[in-house]
Each structure stands twice: as structure tokens, then as C-alpha cells.
mmCIF file of C-alpha atoms in Angstrom:
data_model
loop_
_atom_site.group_PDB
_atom_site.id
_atom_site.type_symbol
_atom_site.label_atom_id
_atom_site.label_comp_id
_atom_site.label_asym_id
_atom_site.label_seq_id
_atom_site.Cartn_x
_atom_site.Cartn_y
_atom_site.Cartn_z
ATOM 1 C CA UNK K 1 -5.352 3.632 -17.641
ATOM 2 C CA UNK K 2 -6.135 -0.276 -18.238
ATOM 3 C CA UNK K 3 -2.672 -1.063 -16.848
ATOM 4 C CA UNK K 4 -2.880 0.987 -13.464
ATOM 5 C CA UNK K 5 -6.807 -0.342 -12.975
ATOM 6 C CA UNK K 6 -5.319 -3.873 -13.633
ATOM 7 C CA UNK K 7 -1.868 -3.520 -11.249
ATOM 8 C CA UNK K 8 -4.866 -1.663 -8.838
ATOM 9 C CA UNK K 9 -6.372 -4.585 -8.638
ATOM 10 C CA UNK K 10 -3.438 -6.776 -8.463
ATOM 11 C CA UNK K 11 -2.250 -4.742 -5.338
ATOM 12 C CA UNK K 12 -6.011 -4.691 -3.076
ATOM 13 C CA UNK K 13 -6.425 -8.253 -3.875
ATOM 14 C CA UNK K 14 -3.265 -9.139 -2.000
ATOM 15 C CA UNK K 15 -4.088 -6.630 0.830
ATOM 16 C CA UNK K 16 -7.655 -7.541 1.265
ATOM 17 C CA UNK K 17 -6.647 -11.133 1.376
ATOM 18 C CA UNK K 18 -3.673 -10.232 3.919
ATOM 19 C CA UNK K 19 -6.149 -7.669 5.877
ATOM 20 C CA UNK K 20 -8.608 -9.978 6.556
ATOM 21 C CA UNK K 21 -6.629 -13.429 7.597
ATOM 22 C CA UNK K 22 -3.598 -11.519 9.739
ATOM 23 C CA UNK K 23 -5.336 -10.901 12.862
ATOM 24 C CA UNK K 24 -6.225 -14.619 13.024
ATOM 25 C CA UNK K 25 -2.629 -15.593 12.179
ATOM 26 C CA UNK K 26 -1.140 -12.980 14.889
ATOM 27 C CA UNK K 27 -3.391 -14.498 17.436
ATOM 28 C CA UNK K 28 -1.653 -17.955 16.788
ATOM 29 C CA UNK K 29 1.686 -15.740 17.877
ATOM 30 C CA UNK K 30 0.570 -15.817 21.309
ATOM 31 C CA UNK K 31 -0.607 -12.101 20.816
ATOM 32 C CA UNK K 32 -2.516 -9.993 22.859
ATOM 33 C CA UNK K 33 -5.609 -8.358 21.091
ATOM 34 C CA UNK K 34 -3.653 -4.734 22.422
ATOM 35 C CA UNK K 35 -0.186 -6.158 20.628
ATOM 36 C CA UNK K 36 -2.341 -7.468 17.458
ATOM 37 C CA UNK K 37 -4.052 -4.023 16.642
ATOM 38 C CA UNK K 38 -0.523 -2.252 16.645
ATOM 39 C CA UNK K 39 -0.210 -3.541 13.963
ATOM 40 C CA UNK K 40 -2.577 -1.997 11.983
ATOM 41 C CA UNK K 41 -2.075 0.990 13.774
ATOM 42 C CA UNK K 42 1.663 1.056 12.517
ATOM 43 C CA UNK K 43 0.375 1.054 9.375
ATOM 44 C CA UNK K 44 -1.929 3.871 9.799
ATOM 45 C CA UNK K 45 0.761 5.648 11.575
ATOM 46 C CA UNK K 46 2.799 5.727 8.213
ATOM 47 C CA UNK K 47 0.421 7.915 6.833
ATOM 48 C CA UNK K 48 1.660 10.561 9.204
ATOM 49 C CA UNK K 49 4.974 10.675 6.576
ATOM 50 C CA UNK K 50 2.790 11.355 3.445
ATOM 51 C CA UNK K 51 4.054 14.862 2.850
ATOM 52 C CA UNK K 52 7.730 13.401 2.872
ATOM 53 C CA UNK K 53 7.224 11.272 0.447
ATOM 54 C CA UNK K 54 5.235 12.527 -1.811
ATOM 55 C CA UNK K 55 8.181 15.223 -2.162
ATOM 56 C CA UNK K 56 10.318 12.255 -2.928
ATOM 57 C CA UNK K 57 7.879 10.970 -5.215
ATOM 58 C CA UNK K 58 7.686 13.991 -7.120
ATOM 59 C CA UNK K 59 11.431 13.963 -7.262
ATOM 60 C CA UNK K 60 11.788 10.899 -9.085
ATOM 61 C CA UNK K 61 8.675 10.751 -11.342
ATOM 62 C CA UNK K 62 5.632 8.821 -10.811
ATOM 63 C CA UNK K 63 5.831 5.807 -12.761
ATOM 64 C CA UNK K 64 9.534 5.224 -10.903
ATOM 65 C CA UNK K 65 7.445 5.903 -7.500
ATOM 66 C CA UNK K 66 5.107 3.078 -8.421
ATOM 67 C CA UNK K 67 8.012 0.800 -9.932
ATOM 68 C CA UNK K 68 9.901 1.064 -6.436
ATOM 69 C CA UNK K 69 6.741 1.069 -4.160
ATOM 70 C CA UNK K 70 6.213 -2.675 -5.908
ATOM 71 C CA UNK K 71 9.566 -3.508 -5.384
ATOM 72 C CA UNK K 72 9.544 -2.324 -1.389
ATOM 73 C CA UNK K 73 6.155 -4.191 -1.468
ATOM 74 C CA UNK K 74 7.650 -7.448 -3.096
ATOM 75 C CA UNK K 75 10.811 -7.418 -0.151
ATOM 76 C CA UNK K 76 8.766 -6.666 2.458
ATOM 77 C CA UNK K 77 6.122 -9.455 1.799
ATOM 78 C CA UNK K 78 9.514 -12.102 1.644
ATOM 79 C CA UNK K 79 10.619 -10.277 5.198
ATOM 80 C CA UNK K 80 6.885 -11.072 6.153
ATOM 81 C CA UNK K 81 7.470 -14.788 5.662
ATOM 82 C CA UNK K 82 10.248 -14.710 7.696
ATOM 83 C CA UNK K 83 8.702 -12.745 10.957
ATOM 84 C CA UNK K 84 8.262 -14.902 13.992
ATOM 85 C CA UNK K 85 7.099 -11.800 16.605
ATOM 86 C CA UNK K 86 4.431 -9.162 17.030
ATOM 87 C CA UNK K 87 7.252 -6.819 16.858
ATOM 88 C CA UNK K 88 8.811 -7.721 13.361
ATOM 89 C CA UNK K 89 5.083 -7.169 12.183
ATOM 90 C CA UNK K 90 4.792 -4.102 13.494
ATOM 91 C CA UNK K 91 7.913 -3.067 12.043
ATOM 92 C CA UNK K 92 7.164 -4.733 8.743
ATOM 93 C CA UNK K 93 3.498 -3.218 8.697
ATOM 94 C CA UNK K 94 5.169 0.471 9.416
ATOM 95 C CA UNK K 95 7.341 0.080 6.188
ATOM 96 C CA UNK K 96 4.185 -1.506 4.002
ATOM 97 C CA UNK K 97 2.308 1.827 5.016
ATOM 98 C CA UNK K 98 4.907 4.097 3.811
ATOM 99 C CA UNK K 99 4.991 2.132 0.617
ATOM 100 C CA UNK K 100 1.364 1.883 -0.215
ATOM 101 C CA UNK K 101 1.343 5.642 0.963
ATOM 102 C CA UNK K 102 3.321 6.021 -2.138
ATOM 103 C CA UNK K 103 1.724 3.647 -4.513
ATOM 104 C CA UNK K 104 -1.578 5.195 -3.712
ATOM 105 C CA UNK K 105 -0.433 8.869 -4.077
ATOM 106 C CA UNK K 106 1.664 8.196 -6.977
ATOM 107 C CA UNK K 107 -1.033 6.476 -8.715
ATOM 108 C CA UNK K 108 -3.690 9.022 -8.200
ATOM 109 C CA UNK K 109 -1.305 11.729 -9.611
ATOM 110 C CA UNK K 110 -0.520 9.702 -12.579
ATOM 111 C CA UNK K 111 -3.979 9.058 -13.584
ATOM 112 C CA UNK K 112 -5.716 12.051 -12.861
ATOM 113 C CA UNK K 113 -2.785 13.806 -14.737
ATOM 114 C CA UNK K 114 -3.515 12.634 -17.820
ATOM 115 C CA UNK K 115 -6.998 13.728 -17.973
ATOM 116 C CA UNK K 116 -9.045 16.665 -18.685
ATOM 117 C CA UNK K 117 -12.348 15.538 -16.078
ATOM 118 C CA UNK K 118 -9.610 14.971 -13.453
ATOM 119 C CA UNK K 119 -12.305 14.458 -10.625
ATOM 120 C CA UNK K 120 -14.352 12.180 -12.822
ATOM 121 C CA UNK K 121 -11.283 9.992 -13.066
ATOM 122 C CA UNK K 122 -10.570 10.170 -9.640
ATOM 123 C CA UNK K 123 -13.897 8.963 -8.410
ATOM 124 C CA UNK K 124 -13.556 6.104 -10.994
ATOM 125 C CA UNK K 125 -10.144 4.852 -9.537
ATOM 126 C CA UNK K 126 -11.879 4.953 -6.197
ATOM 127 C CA UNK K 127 -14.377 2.783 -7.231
ATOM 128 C CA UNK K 128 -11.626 0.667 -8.744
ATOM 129 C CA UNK K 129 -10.182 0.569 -4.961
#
């Protein structure tokens, strides 16, 4: 449990400090505000594939769901440093989704597995996000 809190907090750090500077680094892209929130909304869009992978996830075990959502996550963030358009953010953004879709489901299943009070863990790794 002290290992997924701690990699938990590993992974929102880097998102919250990504989610809150992007839009002002998009707008230096020559962005419209229209072109700037698709990207967000690819990544909200991912959701929409949930189902799918959580089948997949299932299919190869949690922890390995985790392990490869922090790999994606790891290649994706060097493809970030190489985008120079809207669109390869929006693209990029669309495959982060999917992958913290993933992290996030796999993570939940692997710690409220191991517990008897499973919705007492739950709401503890929710405060934890």
C-alpha cells in the first residue's frame, strides 16, 4: 500500500504540474483558445475506451498494467518534448488518457483487492489523489 500511495503521488505531481502550466505553453504555439482546450478534451475523450482496456488490463495482471502504463507514460512525456503543433498534443494527450485510464483503474483494483473494508480503502486512495 506505501508503494502505490508513494508512485500515486509520484504520478499527480507530474500531472498537476503539467495541467496547470500547458495551456500557457500552448498559447506560445500560436494556439487558438478553441485548438488549446482540445487538448484536454482528447484526453477526456480517452476515457470513452475504459471498458477496452480494463479487459486488457485484466488480461495481463494488474501490477504488469501499472508497470506498462509508466512505461507508455515515460515515452510519451519524451514524444512531448519533441511536439512542435497543437495537433501532436492532441495526439499525444489522447494516448496519455488511455494510459492514465489504466494506471488509475489498475491501481484501484489492486488496492482495494487486497483488503477486507474495500470502500474504506478506496476513499483513502482518493484522498491520496
Amino acid at each position: 500500500m506505501r508503494i502505490a500511495l508513494a508512485v500515486q503521488f509520484i504520478y499527480s505531481f507530474g500531472f498537476n504540474l503539467v495541467y496547470r502550466t500547458l495551456p500557457a505553453y500552448l498559447s506560445t504555439l500560436s494556439s487558438s483558445a478553441a485548438q488549446i482546450s482540445l487538448v484536454q478534451t482528447a484526453y477526456n475523450a480517452a476515457s470513452l475506451l475504459k471498458t477496452f482496456l480494463g479487459a486488457g488490463a485484466d488480461k495481463i495482471g494488474k501490477r504488469r498494467a501499472i508497470l506498462l502504463s509508466f512505461l507508455s507514460l515515460m515515452a510519451i512525456a519524451f514524444l512531448l518534448s519533441f511536439a512542435t503543433s497543437i495537433n501532436h498534443f492532441i495526439i499525444l494527450f489522447f494516448l496519455v488518457g488511455m494510459t492514465a485510464g489504466v494506471y488509475y483503474s489498475s491501481i484501484n483494483a489492486l488496492v482495494a483487492d487486497r483488503h477486507e473494508r474495500k470502500t474504506e480503502t478506496l476513499f483513502r486512495l482518493e484522498s491520496a489523489y
